[in-house]
PDB file of C-alpha atoms and ligand atoms in Angstrom:
ATOM      1  CA  UNK S   1     -11.281 -27.359 -11.031  1.00 94.00           C
ATOM      2  CA  UNK S   2     -12.329 -29.517 -13.956  1.00 95.00           C
ATOM      3  CA  UNK S   3      -8.984 -31.358 -13.951  1.00 96.00           C
ATOM      4  CA  UNK S   4      -9.184 -31.841 -10.221  1.00 96.00           C
ATOM      5  CA  UNK S   5     -12.809 -32.998 -10.468  1.00 97.00           C
ATOM      6  CA  UNK S   6     -12.040 -35.577 -13.152  1.00 96.00           C
ATOM      7  CA  UNK S   7      -9.138 -36.975 -11.167  1.00 95.00           C
ATOM      8  CA  UNK S   8     -11.029 -36.886  -7.851  1.00 95.00           C
ATOM      9  CA  UNK S   9      -8.142 -34.909  -6.306  1.00 96.00           C
ATOM     10  CA  UNK S  10      -8.305 -34.246  -2.569  1.00 96.00           C
ATOM     11  CA  UNK S  11      -8.477 -30.501  -3.177  1.00 97.00           C
ATOM     12  CA  UNK S  12     -10.408 -27.990  -1.085  1.00 98.00           C
ATOM     13  CA  UNK S  13     -11.137 -24.717  -2.901  1.00 98.00           C
ATOM     14  CA  UNK S  14     -12.676 -21.764  -1.034  1.00 98.00           C
ATOM     15  CA  UNK S  15     -14.365 -18.932  -2.853  1.00 97.00           C
ATOM     16  CA  UNK S  16     -14.135 -15.926  -0.524  1.00 97.00           C
ATOM     17  CA  UNK S  17     -17.333 -14.218  -1.617  1.00 97.00           C
ATOM     18  CA  UNK S  18     -16.486 -10.829  -0.211  1.00 96.00           C
ATOM     19  CA  UNK S  19     -18.759  -8.984  -2.726  1.00 95.00           C
ATOM     20  CA  UNK S  20     -15.984  -7.092  -4.498  1.00 95.00           C
ATOM     21  CA  UNK S  21     -12.978  -7.658  -6.771  1.00 94.00           C
ATOM     22  CA  UNK S  22     -10.475  -4.837  -6.362  1.00 92.00           C
ATOM     23  CA  UNK S  23     -12.789  -1.814  -7.065  1.00 91.00           C
ATOM     24  CA  UNK S  24     -15.471  -3.725  -9.004  1.00 94.00           C
ATOM     25  CA  UNK S  25     -18.647  -4.798  -7.173  1.00 94.00           C
ATOM     26  CA  UNK S  26     -19.881  -8.325  -7.622  1.00 94.00           C
ATOM     27  CA  UNK S  27     -23.078  -7.236  -9.428  1.00 94.00           C
ATOM     28  CA  UNK S  28     -20.928  -5.472 -12.016  1.00 95.00           C
ATOM     29  CA  UNK S  29     -18.963  -8.530 -13.053  1.00 94.00           C
ATOM     30  CA  UNK S  30     -20.994 -11.584 -12.094  1.00 93.00           C
ATOM     31  CA  UNK S  31     -24.487 -13.024 -12.506  1.00 93.00           C
ATOM     32  CA  UNK S  32     -25.947 -15.917 -10.693  1.00 91.00           C
ATOM     33  CA  UNK S  33     -24.956 -17.394  -7.380  1.00 94.00           C
ATOM     34  CA  UNK S  34     -21.674 -19.052  -6.434  1.00 96.00           C
ATOM     35  CA  UNK S  35     -23.709 -21.770  -4.704  1.00 96.00           C
ATOM     36  CA  UNK S  36     -24.323 -23.235  -8.194  1.00 96.00           C
ATOM     37  CA  UNK S  37     -20.609 -23.571  -8.973  1.00 97.00           C
ATOM     38  CA  UNK S  38     -19.941 -26.967  -7.321  1.00 98.00           C
ATOM     39  CA  UNK S  39     -22.672 -28.529  -9.448  1.00 97.00           C
ATOM     40  CA  UNK S  40     -21.315 -26.838 -12.568  1.00 96.00           C
ATOM     41  CA  UNK S  41     -17.928 -28.460 -11.936  1.00 97.00           C
ATOM     42  CA  UNK S  42     -19.477 -31.765 -10.877  1.00 97.00           C
ATOM     43  CA  UNK S  43     -18.045 -31.595  -7.374  1.00 98.00           C
ATOM     44  CA  UNK S  44     -19.504 -31.462  -3.872  1.00 98.00           C
ATOM     45  CA  UNK S  45     -19.671 -28.150  -2.068  1.00 98.00           C
ATOM     46  CA  UNK S  46     -21.252 -26.028   0.639  1.00 97.00           C
ATOM     47  CA  UNK S  47     -21.950 -22.421   1.477  1.00 98.00           C
ATOM     48  CA  UNK S  48     -20.995 -21.160   4.921  1.00 98.00           C
ATOM     49  CA  UNK S  49     -21.051 -17.981   7.018  1.00 98.00           C
ATOM     50  CA  UNK S  50     -17.550 -16.656   6.384  1.00 98.00           C
ATOM     51  CA  UNK S  51     -17.677 -14.543   9.521  1.00 98.00           C
ATOM     52  CA  UNK S  52     -18.544 -17.405  11.839  1.00 97.00           C
ATOM     53  CA  UNK S  53     -15.496 -19.348  13.068  1.00 96.00           C
ATOM     54  CA  UNK S  54     -17.526 -22.426  13.960  1.00 96.00           C
ATOM     55  CA  UNK S  55     -19.439 -22.512  10.716  1.00 97.00           C
ATOM     56  CA  UNK S  56     -16.151 -22.202   8.817  1.00 98.00           C
ATOM     57  CA  UNK S  57     -14.715 -25.029  10.873  1.00 98.00           C
ATOM     58  CA  UNK S  58     -17.783 -27.291  10.287  1.00 98.00           C
ATOM     59  CA  UNK S  59     -17.670 -26.623   6.523  1.00 98.00           C
ATOM     60  CA  UNK S  60     -13.918 -27.296   6.384  1.00 98.00           C
ATOM     61  CA  UNK S  61     -14.449 -30.567   8.269  1.00 98.00           C
ATOM     62  CA  UNK S  62     -17.121 -31.665   5.765  1.00 97.00           C
ATOM     63  CA  UNK S  63     -14.758 -30.808   2.906  1.00 98.00           C
ATOM     64  CA  UNK S  64     -11.749 -32.559   4.503  1.00 98.00           C
ATOM     65  CA  UNK S  65     -13.745 -35.677   5.314  1.00 97.00           C
ATOM     66  CA  UNK S  66     -15.071 -35.834   1.726  1.00 97.00           C
ATOM     67  CA  UNK S  67     -11.532 -35.477   0.364  1.00 97.00           C
ATOM     68  CA  UNK S  68     -10.134 -38.173   2.683  1.00 96.00           C
ATOM     69  CA  UNK S  69     -12.908 -40.503   1.536  1.00 96.00           C
ATOM     70  CA  UNK S  70     -11.846 -39.914  -2.106  1.00 95.00           C
ATOM     71  CA  UNK S  71     -14.899 -37.835  -2.924  1.00 95.00           C
ATOM     72  CA  UNK S  72     -12.849 -34.660  -3.616  1.00 90.00           C
ATOM     73  CA  UNK S  73     -12.451 -31.965  -4.751  1.00 97.00           C
ATOM     74  CA  UNK S  74     -14.762 -29.885  -2.587  1.00 98.00           C
ATOM     75  CA  UNK S  75     -15.776 -26.328  -3.275  1.00 98.00           C
ATOM     76  CA  UNK S  76     -16.661 -24.122  -0.319  1.00 98.00           C
ATOM     77  CA  UNK S  77     -18.228 -20.679  -0.602  1.00 98.00           C
ATOM     78  CA  UNK S  78     -17.671 -18.275   2.293  1.00 98.00           C
ATOM     79  CA  UNK S  79     -20.221 -15.480   2.458  1.00 98.00           C
ATOM     80  CA  UNK S  80     -18.489 -12.418   3.781  1.00 98.00           C
ATOM     81  CA  UNK S  81     -17.580  -8.831   3.090  1.00 97.00           C
ATOM     82  CA  UNK S  82     -14.298  -7.016   2.497  1.00 96.00           C
ATOM     83  CA  UNK S  83     -14.080  -4.387   5.236  1.00 94.00           C
ATOM     84  CA  UNK S  84     -11.004  -2.635   3.773  1.00 91.00           C
ATOM     85  CA  UNK S  85      -9.535  -1.936   0.369  1.00 92.00           C
ATOM     86  CA  UNK S  86      -8.016  -4.593  -1.929  1.00 92.00           C
ATOM     87  CA  UNK S  87      -4.791  -3.299  -0.419  1.00 88.00           C
ATOM     88  CA  UNK S  88      -4.014  -0.557   2.080  1.00 82.00           C
ATOM     89  CA  UNK S  89      -3.550   2.083  -0.608  1.00 84.00           C
ATOM     90  CA  UNK S  90      -7.173   1.858  -1.874  1.00 86.00           C
ATOM     91  CA  UNK S  91      -9.037   1.996   1.423  1.00 87.00           C
ATOM     92  CA  UNK S  92     -10.737   5.231   0.367  1.00 88.00           C
ATOM     93  CA  UNK S  93     -11.876   3.779  -2.961  1.00 88.00           C
ATOM     94  CA  UNK S  94     -13.353   0.777  -1.124  1.00 89.00           C
ATOM     95  CA  UNK S  95     -15.378   3.078   1.147  1.00 90.00           C
ATOM     96  CA  UNK S  96     -16.705   4.905  -1.895  1.00 92.00           C
ATOM     97  CA  UNK S  97     -17.677   1.620  -3.635  1.00 92.00           C
ATOM     98  CA  UNK S  98     -20.395   0.702  -1.151  1.00 93.00           C
ATOM     99  CA  UNK S  99     -23.008   2.375   1.035  1.00 93.00           C
ATOM    100  CA  UNK S 100     -21.817   3.232   4.553  1.00 94.00           C
ATOM    101  CA  UNK S 101     -24.592   1.027   6.019  1.00 96.00           C
ATOM    102  CA  UNK S 102     -22.994  -2.055   4.514  1.00 95.00           C
ATOM    103  CA  UNK S 103     -19.780  -1.373   6.394  1.00 95.00           C
ATOM    104  CA  UNK S 104     -21.839  -0.830   9.531  1.00 96.00           C
ATOM    105  CA  UNK S 105     -23.748  -4.103   9.021  1.00 96.00           C
ATOM    106  CA  UNK S 106     -20.639  -6.190   8.448  1.00 96.00           C
ATOM    107  CA  UNK S 107     -18.565  -4.278  10.956  1.00 95.00           C
ATOM    108  CA  UNK S 108     -20.847  -5.715  13.656  1.00 95.00           C
ATOM    109  CA  UNK S 109     -20.122  -9.160  12.373  1.00 96.00           C
ATOM    110  CA  UNK S 110     -16.374  -9.116  12.769  1.00 96.00           C
ATOM    111  CA  UNK S 111     -15.379 -12.804  13.051  1.00 96.00           C
ATOM    112  CA  UNK S 112     -13.068 -12.329  15.991  1.00 94.00           C
ATOM    113  CA  UNK S 113     -15.549 -10.185  17.944  1.00 94.00           C
ATOM    114  CA  UNK S 114     -18.391 -12.615  17.268  1.00 95.00           C
ATOM    115  CA  UNK S 115     -16.330 -15.543  18.450  1.00 96.00           C
ATOM    116  CA  UNK S 116     -15.152 -13.621  21.511  1.00 95.00           C
ATOM    117  CA  UNK S 117     -18.768 -12.906  22.483  1.00 95.00           C
ATOM    118  CA  UNK S 118     -19.717 -16.493  21.881  1.00 95.00           C
ATOM    119  CA  UNK S 119     -16.886 -17.796  24.103  1.00 96.00           C
ATOM    120  CA  UNK S 120     -17.486 -15.238  26.867  1.00 96.00           C
ATOM    121  CA  UNK S 121     -21.218 -16.033  27.146  1.00 94.00           C
ATOM    122  CA  UNK S 122     -20.875 -19.760  26.465  1.00 91.00           C
ATOM    123  CA  UNK S 123     -21.202 -22.777  28.696  1.00 91.00           C
ATOM    124  CA  UNK S 124     -17.471 -23.550  28.822  1.00 93.00           C
ATOM    125  CA  UNK S 125     -15.330 -22.129  31.573  1.00 94.00           C
ATOM    126  CA  UNK S 126     -12.269 -20.997  29.630  1.00 93.00           C
ATOM    127  CA  UNK S 127     -10.056 -21.033  32.698  1.00 90.00           C
ATOM    128  CA  UNK S 128     -10.728 -24.696  33.582  1.00 91.00           C
ATOM    129  CA  UNK S 129     -11.963 -25.946  30.201  1.00 92.00           C
ATOM    130  CA  UNK S 130     -14.971 -27.524  32.008  1.00 94.00           C
ATOM    131  CA  UNK S 131     -18.688 -26.987  31.439  1.00 94.00           C
ATOM    132  CA  UNK S 132     -20.340 -24.629  33.851  1.00 89.00           C
ATOM    133  CA  UNK S 133     -23.437 -22.541  34.490  1.00 92.00           C
ATOM    134  CA  UNK S 134     -23.717 -19.326  32.522  1.00 92.00           C
ATOM    135  CA  UNK S 135     -23.393 -16.956  35.401  1.00 93.00           C
ATOM    136  CA  UNK S 136     -22.125 -13.393  35.455  1.00 95.00           C
ATOM    137  CA  UNK S 137     -19.047 -14.651  37.384  1.00 94.00           C
ATOM    138  CA  UNK S 138     -18.248 -17.085  34.613  1.00 94.00           C
ATOM    139  CA  UNK S 139     -18.667 -14.391  31.978  1.00 95.00           C
ATOM    140  CA  UNK S 140     -16.119 -12.310  33.848  1.00 96.00           C
ATOM    141  CA  UNK S 141     -13.681 -15.204  34.212  1.00 95.00           C
ATOM    142  CA  UNK S 142     -14.077 -16.002  30.539  1.00 96.00           C
ATOM    143  CA  UNK S 143     -13.435 -12.367  29.487  1.00 97.00           C
ATOM    144  CA  UNK S 144     -10.366 -12.340  31.686  1.00 96.00           C
ATOM    145  CA  UNK S 145      -9.098 -15.614  30.133  1.00 96.00           C
ATOM    146  CA  UNK S 146      -9.441 -14.082  26.629  1.00 96.00           C
ATOM    147  CA  UNK S 147      -7.646 -10.889  27.715  1.00 97.00           C
ATOM    148  CA  UNK S 148      -4.810 -12.962  29.043  1.00 96.00           C
ATOM    149  CA  UNK S 149      -4.667 -15.049  25.846  1.00 95.00           C
ATOM    150  CA  UNK S 150      -4.565 -11.879  23.802  1.00 96.00           C
ATOM    151  CA  UNK S 151      -1.713 -10.489  25.884  1.00 98.00           C
ATOM    152  CA  UNK S 152       0.213 -13.726  25.463  1.00 98.00           C
ATOM    153  CA  UNK S 153      -0.264 -13.684  21.684  1.00 97.00           C
ATOM    154  CA  UNK S 154       0.722 -10.031  21.349  1.00 98.00           C
ATOM    155  CA  UNK S 155       3.887 -10.685  23.367  1.00 98.00           C
ATOM    156  CA  UNK S 156       4.721 -13.599  21.103  1.00 98.00           C
ATOM    157  CA  UNK S 157       4.216 -11.465  17.959  1.00 98.00           C
ATOM    158  CA  UNK S 158       6.351  -8.674  19.374  1.00 98.00           C
ATOM    159  CA  UNK S 159       9.106 -11.160  20.216  1.00 98.00           C
ATOM    160  CA  UNK S 160       8.937 -12.635  16.673  1.00 97.00           C
ATOM    161  CA  UNK S 161       9.060  -9.134  15.153  1.00 97.00           C
ATOM    162  CA  UNK S 162      12.114  -8.310  17.258  1.00 96.00           C
ATOM    163  CA  UNK S 163      13.856 -11.520  16.226  1.00 94.00           C
ATOM    164  CA  UNK S 164      13.012 -10.970  12.573  1.00 93.00           C
ATOM    165  CA  UNK S 165      14.423  -7.416  12.586  1.00 94.00           C
ATOM    166  CA  UNK S 166      17.555  -8.573  14.487  1.00 93.00           C
ATOM    167  CA  UNK S 167      18.089 -11.389  11.978  1.00 92.00           C
ATOM    168  CA  UNK S 168      18.822  -8.774   9.327  1.00 90.00           C
ATOM    169  CA  UNK S 169      22.072  -8.019  11.156  1.00 88.00           C
ATOM    170  CA  UNK S 170      23.009 -11.565  12.187  1.00 89.00           C
ATOM    171  CA  UNK S 171      21.441 -14.116   9.868  1.00 87.00           C
ATOM    172  CA  UNK S 172      21.077 -12.870   6.325  1.00 88.00           C
ATOM    173  CA  UNK S 173      20.746 -15.757   3.824  1.00 87.00           C
ATOM    174  CA  UNK S 174      23.575 -16.407   1.401  1.00 89.00           C
ATOM    175  CA  UNK S 175      22.878 -14.558  -1.897  1.00 90.00           C
ATOM    176  CA  UNK S 176      23.669 -17.736  -3.868  1.00 89.00           C
ATOM    177  CA  UNK S 177      20.785 -19.485  -2.135  1.00 86.00           C
ATOM    178  CA  UNK S 178      18.186 -17.109  -3.731  1.00 85.00           C
ATOM    179  CA  UNK S 179      17.171 -19.612  -6.418  1.00 81.00           C
ATOM    180  CA  UNK S 180      17.402 -22.733  -4.260  1.00 81.00           C
ATOM    181  CA  UNK S 181      14.188 -24.675  -4.457  1.00 78.00           C
ATOM    182  CA  UNK S 182      12.559 -22.213  -6.879  1.00 77.00           C
ATOM    183  CA  UNK S 183      13.409 -24.079 -10.057  1.00 70.00           C
ATOM    184  CA  UNK S 184      13.711 -27.490  -8.386  1.00 60.00           C
ATOM    185  CA  UNK S 185      11.476 -29.342 -10.768  1.00 59.00           C
ATOM    186  CA  UNK S 186      12.899 -27.961 -13.988  1.00 58.00           C
ATOM    187  CA  UNK S 187      16.424 -28.455 -12.630  1.00 56.00           C
ATOM    188  CA  UNK S 188      15.830 -32.114 -11.757  1.00 60.00           C
ATOM    189  CA  UNK S 189      14.240 -32.691 -15.204  1.00 59.00           C
ATOM    190  CA  UNK S 190      17.297 -31.163 -16.816  1.00 61.00           C
ATOM    191  CA  UNK S 191      19.558 -33.370 -14.733  1.00 65.00           C
ATOM    192  CA  UNK S 192      17.601 -36.383 -15.982  1.00 62.00           C
ATOM    193  CA  UNK S 193      18.203 -35.163 -19.540  1.00 58.00           C
ATOM    194  CA  UNK S 194      14.581 -34.595 -20.456  1.00 51.00           C
ATOM    195  CA  UNK S 195      14.294 -33.118 -23.935  1.00 51.00           C
ATOM    196  CA  UNK S 196      11.568 -30.613 -23.059  1.00 53.00           C
ATOM    197  CA  UNK S 197      11.708 -29.534 -19.393  1.00 46.00           C
ATOM    198  CA  UNK S 198       8.649 -27.347 -19.786  1.00 52.00           C
ATOM    199  CA  UNK S 199       6.567 -30.395 -20.569  1.00 46.00           C
TER     200      UNK S 199
HETATM  201  C1  LIG N 201      -3.798 -13.128 -13.612  1.00 72.57           C
HETATM  202  C2  LIG N 201      -4.171 -11.729 -13.175  1.00 72.57           C
HETATM  203  N1  LIG N 201      -5.084 -11.047 -13.807  1.00 72.57           N
HETATM  204  C3  LIG N 201      -5.434  -9.840 -13.415  1.00 72.57           C
HETATM  205  C4  LIG N 201      -4.885  -9.270 -12.287  1.00 72.57           C
HETATM  206  C5  LIG N 201      -5.212  -7.877 -11.812  1.00 72.57           C
HETATM  207  N2  LIG N 201      -5.929  -7.898 -10.543  1.00 72.57           N
HETATM  208  C6  LIG N 201      -5.303  -7.625  -9.384  1.00 72.57           C
HETATM  209  S1  LIG N 201      -6.348  -7.681  -8.089  1.00 72.57           S
HETATM  210  C7  LIG N 201      -7.643  -8.134  -9.079  1.00 72.57           C
HETATM  211  C8  LIG N 201      -8.974  -8.459  -8.475  1.00 72.57           C
HETATM  212  C9  LIG N 201      -8.893  -9.340  -7.319  1.00 72.57           C
HETATM  213  O1  LIG N 201     -10.142  -9.590  -6.750  1.00 72.57           O
HETATM  214  P1  LIG N 201     -10.320 -10.526  -5.487  1.00 72.57           P
HETATM  215  O2  LIG N 201      -9.525 -11.727  -5.659  1.00 72.57           O
HETATM  216  O3  LIG N 201     -11.783 -10.643  -5.281  1.00 72.57           O
HETATM  217  O4  LIG N 201      -9.602  -9.691  -4.351  1.00 72.57           O
HETATM  218  P2  LIG N 201     -10.242  -8.648  -3.359  1.00 72.57           P
HETATM  219  O5  LIG N 201     -10.611  -7.431  -4.164  1.00 72.57           O
HETATM  220  O6  LIG N 201     -11.385  -9.280  -2.696  1.00 72.57           O
HETATM  221  O7  LIG N 201      -9.143  -8.295  -2.400  1.00 72.57           O
HETATM  222  C10 LIG N 201      -7.256  -8.195 -10.398  1.00 72.57           C
HETATM  223  C11 LIG N 201      -8.188  -8.500 -11.513  1.00 72.57           C
HETATM  224  C12 LIG N 201      -3.930 -10.075 -11.594  1.00 72.57           C
HETATM  225  N3  LIG N 201      -3.327  -9.671 -10.481  1.00 72.57           N
HETATM  226  N4  LIG N 201      -3.594 -11.315 -12.085  1.00 72.57           N
END
């Protein structure tokens, strides 16, 4: 961060403040508030509601605009909560780390569910893309449009999964390509005869 700050790099860093690191709660390993971090690094930053799609979008726009104007880096802090384990194997440990009420509280703030509700009850008719009156009929049309979109996306994922599995039989990469691109920089330095490629 310091290096990026000094060189005004167009870098957006997001702290996903999900209140836990693996099995260690935030209050066990951290004091203070992440909102102070941008100032500590001498960069601009903002805190946003990590479960609100539009808030996340607005914050990312601020950050991207700042970077494009040469004011970067930009440090964003997303306030959120980790609903599961660090990985699937420690789901149970995660449940034991916090009070059940916390899962209940954040469970009602699922980002996709929140955005769905917002879109269904909003002033945009999702079928036509035009503004309309918030009537029950429009709610129903909007809900139907989202259901259709979900079906479309699920079908696309299923198709991609099928293709990926089939590719094992038909399109396995050549074993000798395993390192292609991985050591590109070192290899090109070596080609140029640099004395110390690591540097
Ligand atoms: C360099 C390094 N040090 C330590 C670890 C061990 N480690 C694995 S996960 C983890 C905590 C990750 O916390 P966070 O990024 O908040 O992930 P979350 O628990 O929110 O999924 C640590 C310390 C590691 N993977 N890499």
